[in-house]
Short mmCIF file of C-alpha atoms in Angstrom, two decimals:
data_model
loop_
_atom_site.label_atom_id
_atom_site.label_comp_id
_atom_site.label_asym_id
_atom_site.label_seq_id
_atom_site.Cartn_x
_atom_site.Cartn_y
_atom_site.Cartn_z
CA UNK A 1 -2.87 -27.75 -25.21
CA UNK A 2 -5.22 -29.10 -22.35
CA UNK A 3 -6.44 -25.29 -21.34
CA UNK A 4 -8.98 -24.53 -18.18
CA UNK A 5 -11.63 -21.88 -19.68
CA UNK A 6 -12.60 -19.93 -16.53
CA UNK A 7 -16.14 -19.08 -17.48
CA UNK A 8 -18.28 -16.03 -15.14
CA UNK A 9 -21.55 -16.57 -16.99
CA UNK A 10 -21.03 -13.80 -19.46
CA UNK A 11 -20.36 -13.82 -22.74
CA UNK A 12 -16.88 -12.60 -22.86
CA UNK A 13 -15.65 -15.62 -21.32
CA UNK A 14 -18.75 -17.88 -23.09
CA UNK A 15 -17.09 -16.95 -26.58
CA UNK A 16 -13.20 -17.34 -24.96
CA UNK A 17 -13.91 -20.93 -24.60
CA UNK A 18 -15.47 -21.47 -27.85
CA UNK A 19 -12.56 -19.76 -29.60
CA UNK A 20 -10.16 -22.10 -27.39
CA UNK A 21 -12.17 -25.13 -28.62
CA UNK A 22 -12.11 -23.81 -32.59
CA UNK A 23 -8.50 -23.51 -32.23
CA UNK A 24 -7.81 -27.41 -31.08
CA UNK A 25 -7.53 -26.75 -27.26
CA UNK A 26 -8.65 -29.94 -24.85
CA UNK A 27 -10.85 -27.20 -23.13
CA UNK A 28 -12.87 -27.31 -19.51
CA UNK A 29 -14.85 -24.84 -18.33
CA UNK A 30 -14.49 -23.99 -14.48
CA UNK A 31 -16.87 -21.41 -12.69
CA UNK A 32 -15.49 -19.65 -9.91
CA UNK A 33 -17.74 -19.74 -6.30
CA UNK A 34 -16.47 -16.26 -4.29
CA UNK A 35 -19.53 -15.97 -2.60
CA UNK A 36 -20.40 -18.06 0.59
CA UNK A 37 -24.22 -16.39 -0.29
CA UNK A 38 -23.86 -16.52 -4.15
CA UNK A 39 -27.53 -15.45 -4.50
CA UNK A 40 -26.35 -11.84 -2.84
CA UNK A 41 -23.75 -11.06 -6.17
CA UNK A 42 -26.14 -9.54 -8.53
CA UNK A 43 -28.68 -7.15 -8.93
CA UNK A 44 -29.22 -7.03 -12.66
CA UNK A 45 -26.29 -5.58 -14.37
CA UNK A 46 -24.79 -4.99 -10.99
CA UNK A 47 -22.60 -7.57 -9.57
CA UNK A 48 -21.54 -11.31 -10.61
CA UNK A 49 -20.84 -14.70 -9.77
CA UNK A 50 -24.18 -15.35 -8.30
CA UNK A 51 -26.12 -18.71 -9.06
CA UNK A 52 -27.89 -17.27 -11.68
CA UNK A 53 -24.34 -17.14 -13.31
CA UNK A 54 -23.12 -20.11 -12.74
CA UNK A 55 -26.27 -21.58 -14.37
CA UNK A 56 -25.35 -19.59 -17.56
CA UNK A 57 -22.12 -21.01 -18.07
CA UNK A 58 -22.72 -24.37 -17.46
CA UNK A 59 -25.19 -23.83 -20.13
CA UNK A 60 -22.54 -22.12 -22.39
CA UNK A 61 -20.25 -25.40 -21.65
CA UNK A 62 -23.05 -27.74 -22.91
CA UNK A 63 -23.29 -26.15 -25.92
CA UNK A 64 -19.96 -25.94 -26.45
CA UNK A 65 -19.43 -29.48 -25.48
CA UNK A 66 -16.94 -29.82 -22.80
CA UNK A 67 -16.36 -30.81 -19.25
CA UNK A 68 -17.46 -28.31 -16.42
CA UNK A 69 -17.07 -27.24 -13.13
CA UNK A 70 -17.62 -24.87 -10.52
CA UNK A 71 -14.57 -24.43 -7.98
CA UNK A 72 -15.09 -23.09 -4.49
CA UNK A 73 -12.81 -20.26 -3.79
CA UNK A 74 -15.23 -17.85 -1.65
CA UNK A 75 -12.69 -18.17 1.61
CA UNK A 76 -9.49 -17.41 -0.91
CA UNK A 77 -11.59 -13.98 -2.41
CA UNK A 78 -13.15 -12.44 1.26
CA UNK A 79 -9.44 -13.03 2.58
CA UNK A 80 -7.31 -11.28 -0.98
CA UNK A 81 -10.09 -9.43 -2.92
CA UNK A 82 -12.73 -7.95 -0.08
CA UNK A 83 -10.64 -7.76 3.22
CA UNK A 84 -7.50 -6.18 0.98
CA UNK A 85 -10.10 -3.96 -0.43
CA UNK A 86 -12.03 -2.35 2.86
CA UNK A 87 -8.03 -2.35 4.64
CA UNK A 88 -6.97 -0.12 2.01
CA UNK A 89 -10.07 2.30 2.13
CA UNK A 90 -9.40 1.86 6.10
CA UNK A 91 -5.74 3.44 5.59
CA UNK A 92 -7.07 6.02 3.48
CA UNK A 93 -6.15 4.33 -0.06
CA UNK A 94 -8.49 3.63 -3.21
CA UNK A 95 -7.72 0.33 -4.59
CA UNK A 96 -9.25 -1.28 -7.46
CA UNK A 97 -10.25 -4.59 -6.14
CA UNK A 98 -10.75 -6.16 -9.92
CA UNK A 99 -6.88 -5.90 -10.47
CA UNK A 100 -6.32 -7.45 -7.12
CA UNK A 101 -8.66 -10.65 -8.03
CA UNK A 102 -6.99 -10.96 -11.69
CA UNK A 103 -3.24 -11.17 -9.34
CA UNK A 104 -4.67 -13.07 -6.73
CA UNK A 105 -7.51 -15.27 -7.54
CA UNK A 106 -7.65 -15.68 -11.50
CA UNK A 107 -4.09 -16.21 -12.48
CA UNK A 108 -2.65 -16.98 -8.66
CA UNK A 109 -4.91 -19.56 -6.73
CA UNK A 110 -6.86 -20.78 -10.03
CA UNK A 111 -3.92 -20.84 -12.10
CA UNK A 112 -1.86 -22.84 -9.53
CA UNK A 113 -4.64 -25.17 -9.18
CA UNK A 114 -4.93 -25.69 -12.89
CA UNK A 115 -1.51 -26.63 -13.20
CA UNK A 116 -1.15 -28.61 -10.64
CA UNK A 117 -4.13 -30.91 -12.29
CA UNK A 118 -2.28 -30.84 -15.32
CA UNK A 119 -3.43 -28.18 -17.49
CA UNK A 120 -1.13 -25.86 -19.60
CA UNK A 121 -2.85 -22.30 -19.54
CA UNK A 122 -5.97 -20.29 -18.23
CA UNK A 123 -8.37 -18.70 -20.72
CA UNK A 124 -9.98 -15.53 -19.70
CA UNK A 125 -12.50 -13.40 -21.78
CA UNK A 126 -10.41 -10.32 -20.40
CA UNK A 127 -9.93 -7.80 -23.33
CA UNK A 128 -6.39 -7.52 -23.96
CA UNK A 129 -3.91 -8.80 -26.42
CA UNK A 130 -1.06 -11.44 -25.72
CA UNK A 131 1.30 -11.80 -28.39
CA UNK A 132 4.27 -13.97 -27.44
CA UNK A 133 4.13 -12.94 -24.02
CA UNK A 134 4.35 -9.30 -24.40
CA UNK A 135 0.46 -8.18 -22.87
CA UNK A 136 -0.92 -5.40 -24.93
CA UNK A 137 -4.09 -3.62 -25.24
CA UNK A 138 -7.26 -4.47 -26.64
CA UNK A 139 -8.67 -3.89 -30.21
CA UNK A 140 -11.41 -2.50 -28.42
CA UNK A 141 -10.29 0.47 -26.68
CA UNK A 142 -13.72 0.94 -25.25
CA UNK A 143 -13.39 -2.40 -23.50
CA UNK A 144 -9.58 -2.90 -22.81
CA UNK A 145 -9.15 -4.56 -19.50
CA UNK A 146 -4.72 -4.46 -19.89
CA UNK A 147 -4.48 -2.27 -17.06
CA UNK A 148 -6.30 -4.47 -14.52
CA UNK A 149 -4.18 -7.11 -15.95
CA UNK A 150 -0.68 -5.06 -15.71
CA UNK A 151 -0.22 -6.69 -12.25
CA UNK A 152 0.93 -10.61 -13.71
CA UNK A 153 4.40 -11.07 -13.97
CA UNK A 154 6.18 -12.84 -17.39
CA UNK A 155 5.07 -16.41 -15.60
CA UNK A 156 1.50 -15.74 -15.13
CA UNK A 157 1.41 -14.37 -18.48
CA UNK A 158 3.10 -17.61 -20.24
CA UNK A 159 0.18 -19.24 -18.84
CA UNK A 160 -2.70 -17.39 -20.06
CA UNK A 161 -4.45 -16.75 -23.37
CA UNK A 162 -6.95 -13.55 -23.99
CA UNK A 163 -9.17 -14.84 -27.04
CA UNK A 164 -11.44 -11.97 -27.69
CA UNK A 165 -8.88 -9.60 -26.89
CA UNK A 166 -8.43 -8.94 -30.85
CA UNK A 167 -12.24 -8.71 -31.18
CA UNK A 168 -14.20 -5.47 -30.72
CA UNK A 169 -17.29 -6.45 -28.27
CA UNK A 170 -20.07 -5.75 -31.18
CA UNK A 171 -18.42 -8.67 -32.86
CA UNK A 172 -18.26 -10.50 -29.70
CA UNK A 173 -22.18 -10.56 -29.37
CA UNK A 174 -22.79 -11.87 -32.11
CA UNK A 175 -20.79 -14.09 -32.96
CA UNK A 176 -22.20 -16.24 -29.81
CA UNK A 177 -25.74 -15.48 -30.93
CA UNK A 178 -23.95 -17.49 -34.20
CA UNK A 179 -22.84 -19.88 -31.59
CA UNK A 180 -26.47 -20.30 -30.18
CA UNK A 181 -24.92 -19.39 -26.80
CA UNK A 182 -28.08 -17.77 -24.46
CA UNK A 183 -25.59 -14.85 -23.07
CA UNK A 184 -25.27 -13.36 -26.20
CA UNK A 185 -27.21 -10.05 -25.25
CA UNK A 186 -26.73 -10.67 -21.35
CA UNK A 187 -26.20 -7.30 -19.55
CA UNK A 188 -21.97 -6.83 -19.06
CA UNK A 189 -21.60 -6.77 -15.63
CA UNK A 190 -19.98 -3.64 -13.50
CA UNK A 191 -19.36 -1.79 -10.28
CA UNK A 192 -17.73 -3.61 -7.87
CA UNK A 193 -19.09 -7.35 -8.21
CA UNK A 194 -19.39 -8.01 -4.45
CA UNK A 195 -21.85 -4.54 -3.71
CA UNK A 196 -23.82 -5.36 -6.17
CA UNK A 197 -26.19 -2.75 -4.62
CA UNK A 198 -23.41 -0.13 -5.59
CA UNK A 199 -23.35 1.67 -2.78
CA UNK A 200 -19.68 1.57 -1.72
CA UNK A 201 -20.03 3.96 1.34
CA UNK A 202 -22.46 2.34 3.02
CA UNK A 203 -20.21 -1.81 2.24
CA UNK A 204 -17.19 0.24 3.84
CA UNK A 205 -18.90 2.13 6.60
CA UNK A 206 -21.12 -1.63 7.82
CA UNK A 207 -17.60 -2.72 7.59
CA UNK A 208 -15.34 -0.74 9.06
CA UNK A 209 -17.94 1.54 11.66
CA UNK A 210 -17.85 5.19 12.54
CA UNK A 211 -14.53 6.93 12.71
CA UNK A 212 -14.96 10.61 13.28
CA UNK A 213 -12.82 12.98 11.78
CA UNK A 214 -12.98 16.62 10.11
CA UNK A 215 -12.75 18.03 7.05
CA UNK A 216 -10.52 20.99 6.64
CA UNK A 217 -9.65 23.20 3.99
CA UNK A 218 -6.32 23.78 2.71
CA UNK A 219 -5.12 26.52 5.45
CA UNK A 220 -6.58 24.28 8.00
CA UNK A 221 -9.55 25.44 8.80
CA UNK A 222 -12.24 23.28 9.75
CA UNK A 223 -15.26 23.00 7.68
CA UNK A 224 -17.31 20.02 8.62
CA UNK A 225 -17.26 16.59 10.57
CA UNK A 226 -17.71 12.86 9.20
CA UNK A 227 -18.18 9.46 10.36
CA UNK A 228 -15.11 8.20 8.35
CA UNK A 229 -12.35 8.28 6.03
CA UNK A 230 -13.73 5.48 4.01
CA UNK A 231 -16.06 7.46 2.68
CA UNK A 232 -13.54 9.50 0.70
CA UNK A 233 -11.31 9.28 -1.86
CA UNK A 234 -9.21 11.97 -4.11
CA UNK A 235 -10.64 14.06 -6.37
CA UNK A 236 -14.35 13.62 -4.93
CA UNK A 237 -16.14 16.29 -5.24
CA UNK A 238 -19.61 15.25 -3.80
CA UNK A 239 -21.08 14.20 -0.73
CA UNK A 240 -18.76 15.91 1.11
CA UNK A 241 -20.86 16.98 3.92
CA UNK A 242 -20.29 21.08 3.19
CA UNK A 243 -22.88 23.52 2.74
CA UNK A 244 -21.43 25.02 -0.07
CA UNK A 245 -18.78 25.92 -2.57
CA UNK A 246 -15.81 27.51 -1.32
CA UNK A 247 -15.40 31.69 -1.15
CA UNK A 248 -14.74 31.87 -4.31
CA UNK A 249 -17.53 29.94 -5.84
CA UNK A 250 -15.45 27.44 -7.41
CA UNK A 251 -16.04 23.51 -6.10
CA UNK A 252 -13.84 21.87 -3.76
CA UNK A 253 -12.43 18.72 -3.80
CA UNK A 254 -10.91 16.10 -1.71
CA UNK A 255 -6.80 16.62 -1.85
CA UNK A 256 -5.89 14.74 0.84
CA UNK A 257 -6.53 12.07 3.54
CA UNK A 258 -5.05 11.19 6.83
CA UNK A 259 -6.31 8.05 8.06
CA UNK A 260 -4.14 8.25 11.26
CA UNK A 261 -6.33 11.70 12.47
CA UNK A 262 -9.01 11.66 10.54
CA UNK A 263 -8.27 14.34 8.34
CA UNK A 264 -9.77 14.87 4.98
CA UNK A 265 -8.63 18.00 3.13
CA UNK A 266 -10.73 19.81 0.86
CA UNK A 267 -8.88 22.15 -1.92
CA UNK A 268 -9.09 23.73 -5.72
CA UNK A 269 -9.15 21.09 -8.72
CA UNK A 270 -5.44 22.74 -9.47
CA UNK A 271 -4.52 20.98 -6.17
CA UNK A 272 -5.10 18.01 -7.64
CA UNK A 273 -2.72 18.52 -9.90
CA UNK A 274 0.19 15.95 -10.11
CA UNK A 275 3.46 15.64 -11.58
CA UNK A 276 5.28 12.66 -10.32
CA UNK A 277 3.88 9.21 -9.30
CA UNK A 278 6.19 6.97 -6.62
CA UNK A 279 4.85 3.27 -6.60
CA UNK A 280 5.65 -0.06 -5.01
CA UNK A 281 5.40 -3.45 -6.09
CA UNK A 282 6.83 -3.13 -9.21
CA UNK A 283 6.05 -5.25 -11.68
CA UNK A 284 7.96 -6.22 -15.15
CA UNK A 285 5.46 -7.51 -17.47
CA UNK A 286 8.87 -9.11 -19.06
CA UNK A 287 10.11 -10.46 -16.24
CA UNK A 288 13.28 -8.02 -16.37
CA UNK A 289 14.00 -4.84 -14.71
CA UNK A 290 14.41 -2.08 -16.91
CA UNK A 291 18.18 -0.50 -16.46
CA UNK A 292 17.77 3.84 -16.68
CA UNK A 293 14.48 5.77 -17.62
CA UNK A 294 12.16 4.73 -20.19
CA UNK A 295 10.06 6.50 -22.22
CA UNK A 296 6.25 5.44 -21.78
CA UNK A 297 2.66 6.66 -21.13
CA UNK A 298 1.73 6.40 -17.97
CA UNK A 299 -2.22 5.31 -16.89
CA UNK A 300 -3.45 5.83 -13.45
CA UNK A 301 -7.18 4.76 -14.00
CA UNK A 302 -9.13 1.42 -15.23
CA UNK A 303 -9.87 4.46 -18.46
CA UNK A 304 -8.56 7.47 -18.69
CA UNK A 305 -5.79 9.34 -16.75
CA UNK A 306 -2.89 9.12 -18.87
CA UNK A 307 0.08 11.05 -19.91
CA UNK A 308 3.33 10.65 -21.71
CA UNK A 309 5.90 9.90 -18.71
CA UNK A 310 9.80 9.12 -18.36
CA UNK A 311 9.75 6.06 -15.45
CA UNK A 312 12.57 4.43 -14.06
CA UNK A 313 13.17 1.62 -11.60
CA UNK A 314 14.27 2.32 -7.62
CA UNK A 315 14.23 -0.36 -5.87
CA UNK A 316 11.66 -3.04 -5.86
CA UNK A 317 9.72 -0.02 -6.90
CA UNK A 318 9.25 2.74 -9.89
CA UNK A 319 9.14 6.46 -10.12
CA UNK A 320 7.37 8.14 -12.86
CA UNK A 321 7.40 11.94 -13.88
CA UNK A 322 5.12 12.94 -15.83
CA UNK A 323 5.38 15.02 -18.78
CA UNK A 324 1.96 16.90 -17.97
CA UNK A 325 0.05 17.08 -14.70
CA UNK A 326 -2.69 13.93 -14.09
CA UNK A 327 -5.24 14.62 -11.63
CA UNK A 328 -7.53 11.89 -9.69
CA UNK A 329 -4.22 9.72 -8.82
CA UNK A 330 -4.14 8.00 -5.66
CA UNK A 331 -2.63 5.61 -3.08
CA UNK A 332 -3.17 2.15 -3.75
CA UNK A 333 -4.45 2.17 -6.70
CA UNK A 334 -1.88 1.57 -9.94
CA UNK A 335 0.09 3.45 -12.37
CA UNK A 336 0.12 1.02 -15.40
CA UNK A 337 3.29 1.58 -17.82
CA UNK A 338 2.60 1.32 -21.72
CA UNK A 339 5.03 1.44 -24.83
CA UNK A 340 3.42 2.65 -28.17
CA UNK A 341 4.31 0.50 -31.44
CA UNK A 342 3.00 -0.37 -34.50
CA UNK A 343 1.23 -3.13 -33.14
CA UNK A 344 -0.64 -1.43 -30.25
CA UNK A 345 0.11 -0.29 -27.16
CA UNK A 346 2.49 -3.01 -24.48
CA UNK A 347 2.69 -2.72 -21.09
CA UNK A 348 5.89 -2.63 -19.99
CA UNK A 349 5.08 -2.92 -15.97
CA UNK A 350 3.32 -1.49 -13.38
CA UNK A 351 2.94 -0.67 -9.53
CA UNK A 352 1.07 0.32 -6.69
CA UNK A 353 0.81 4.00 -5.89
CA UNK A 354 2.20 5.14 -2.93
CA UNK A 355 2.76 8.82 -3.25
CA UNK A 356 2.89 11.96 -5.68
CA UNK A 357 4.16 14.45 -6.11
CA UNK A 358 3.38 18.10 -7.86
CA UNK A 359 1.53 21.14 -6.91
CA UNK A 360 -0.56 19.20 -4.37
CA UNK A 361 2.03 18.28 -1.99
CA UNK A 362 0.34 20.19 0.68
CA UNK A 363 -2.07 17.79 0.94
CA UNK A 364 -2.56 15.71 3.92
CA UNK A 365 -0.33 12.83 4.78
CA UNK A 366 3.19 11.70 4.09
CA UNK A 367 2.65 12.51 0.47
CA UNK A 368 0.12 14.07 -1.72
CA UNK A 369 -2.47 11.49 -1.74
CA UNK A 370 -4.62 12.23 -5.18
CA UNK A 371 -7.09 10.04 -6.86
CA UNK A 372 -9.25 8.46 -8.52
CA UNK A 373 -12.60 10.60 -8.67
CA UNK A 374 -15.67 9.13 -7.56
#
């Protein structure tokens, strides 16, 4: 096949292209511009895309012999990847902006633009299986990136291909030392690639500006003031701006957020506890919608926050109810649907949180906002 190797600089991606050329592939390597200032992306491991990136896998592509390119789509990722991402903290949500770019950017905008010049598939060094089109996880667990890719449908899938997925990332490094490729032992990169200073708060708050608001505890009372709802999100338990534990001694955290008054409530980790997830956007990794519940596991973070789960398909949306309480589970970020088989865990489908359910239902809004903890 004639495949476009979308290459970050790393060596994830480095070694997905040579494995694409080993197996026959016409391959050309394309770097991806999101930053009108690339020079402002990293700060060591922090961050990506910068220049100093886009000189590493141009170097990777010599070695490896083929055609490359770097593609501008710095307009396309402030409007779907950064705006999306400080609108949701805005409305009081905690969205995970790396699932957004693999929907929007990686297999939307790039993938339409490969196709349209001709190419037959996008190759990723995302760790996750594909095995004729059913997306499952990685051999690494430690690396897996299948949640974060939950959000393509059965098209996007039929168009991509996950080389390393069956690779544990040891393996990975040195088999492009092998290669001769320079970004064998470069630093992975994490955190949110466009703060590369990893300071979300202070991205959000230059952002989005003071909005005053209170934070009460779970009878109402309040306990303290702040500058903003963005710089909250479920299941945080520090920087709350309190002088202390609660009455009892025992830590409070952040069960629920009202972005309409500025309302952050502050509770008991068993307030946190939930037992059914409502989402939107549902997405059918098969490209069929399930007919009555299914049995599954249900994720709710990048790692960790799982549960065995019965889910079921309303609408253009899912419920799931879970068969133990998950805490740290919040609005916009997803609940990611997986199937246990022989071969390794599939994801059946996913979607975007927008309530729960469970012993924190007091919390504040129009459902019991949990999440993620910071």
């Amino acid at each position: 096949m004639r495949v476009l190797a979308a290459m970050s600089g790393g060596v994830d991606s480095a070694v997905a292209a040579a494995r694409a050329v080993d197996a026959g592939h016409e391959v050309v390597g394309v770097h991806l511009a999101l930053s009108a200032s690339p020079g402002t992306l990293r700060t060591g491991s922090r961050g990506c895309c910068s220049k100093e990136d886009a000189g590493d896998a141009r170097r990777a592509a010599d070695v490896l012999g083929i055609p490359f390119y770097v593609w501008d789509f710095a307009d396309r990722f402030k409007e779907d990847v950064i705006d999306d991402f400080v609108a949701a903290y805005a409305a009081g949500e905690t969205p995970n902006p790396c699932l957004r770019c693999n929907e929007k950017i990686k297999f939307s905008a790039l993938a339409d633009r490969a196709l349209a010049l001709g190419f037959d598939a996008v190759v990723t060094g995302h760790y996750a299986r594909l095995d004729d089109g059913v997306l499952r996880r990685a051999v690494d667990a430690d690396k897996d990136q299948s949640y974060v890719l939950a959000v393509l449908n059965a098209q996007q899938l039929a168009r991509a291909m996950f080389p390393v997925g069956d690779t544990p990332k040891p393996q990975i490094r040195e088999e492009a030392a092998e290669r001769g490729l320079a970004v064998a032992n470069k630093p992975d990169s994490h955190d949110i690639c466009f703060i590369p200073s990893g300071d979300t708060q202070a991205f959000l708050g230059a952002k989005i500006g003071i909005r005053p608001g209170a934070v009460v505890d779970a009878d109402g009372q309040k306990l303290a003031d702040h500058e903003g709802v963005h710089g909250f999100t479920i299941g945080q338990r520090k920087g709350l701006g309190l002088p202390g534990p609660a009455a009892d001694g025992k830590p409070r955290y952040v069960t629920g957020i009202d972005p309409d008054s500025g309302t952050v409530r502050v509770g008991s980790v068993e307030d946190l506890q939930v037992w059914t997830v409502e989402a939107e956007r549902a997405i059918w990794t098969s490209g069929v919608t399930p007919e009555g519940p299914i049995e599954c596991v249900a994720q709710v973070r990048a790692h960790g926050g799982m549960a065995s789960a019965v889910a079921e398909a309303v609408g253009d949306g899912l419920i799931v109810r879970l068969r133990e309480p998950l805490t740290g589970v919040a609005r916009g970020q997803a609940v990611v649907l997986y199937r246990p088989d022989e071969l390794g865990d599939l994801v059946i489908g996913s979607g975007t949180i927008s309530g729960t359910g469970g012993v924190g239902n007091a919390a504040v809004g129009s459902d019991a906002e949990s999440a993620a903890t910071r």
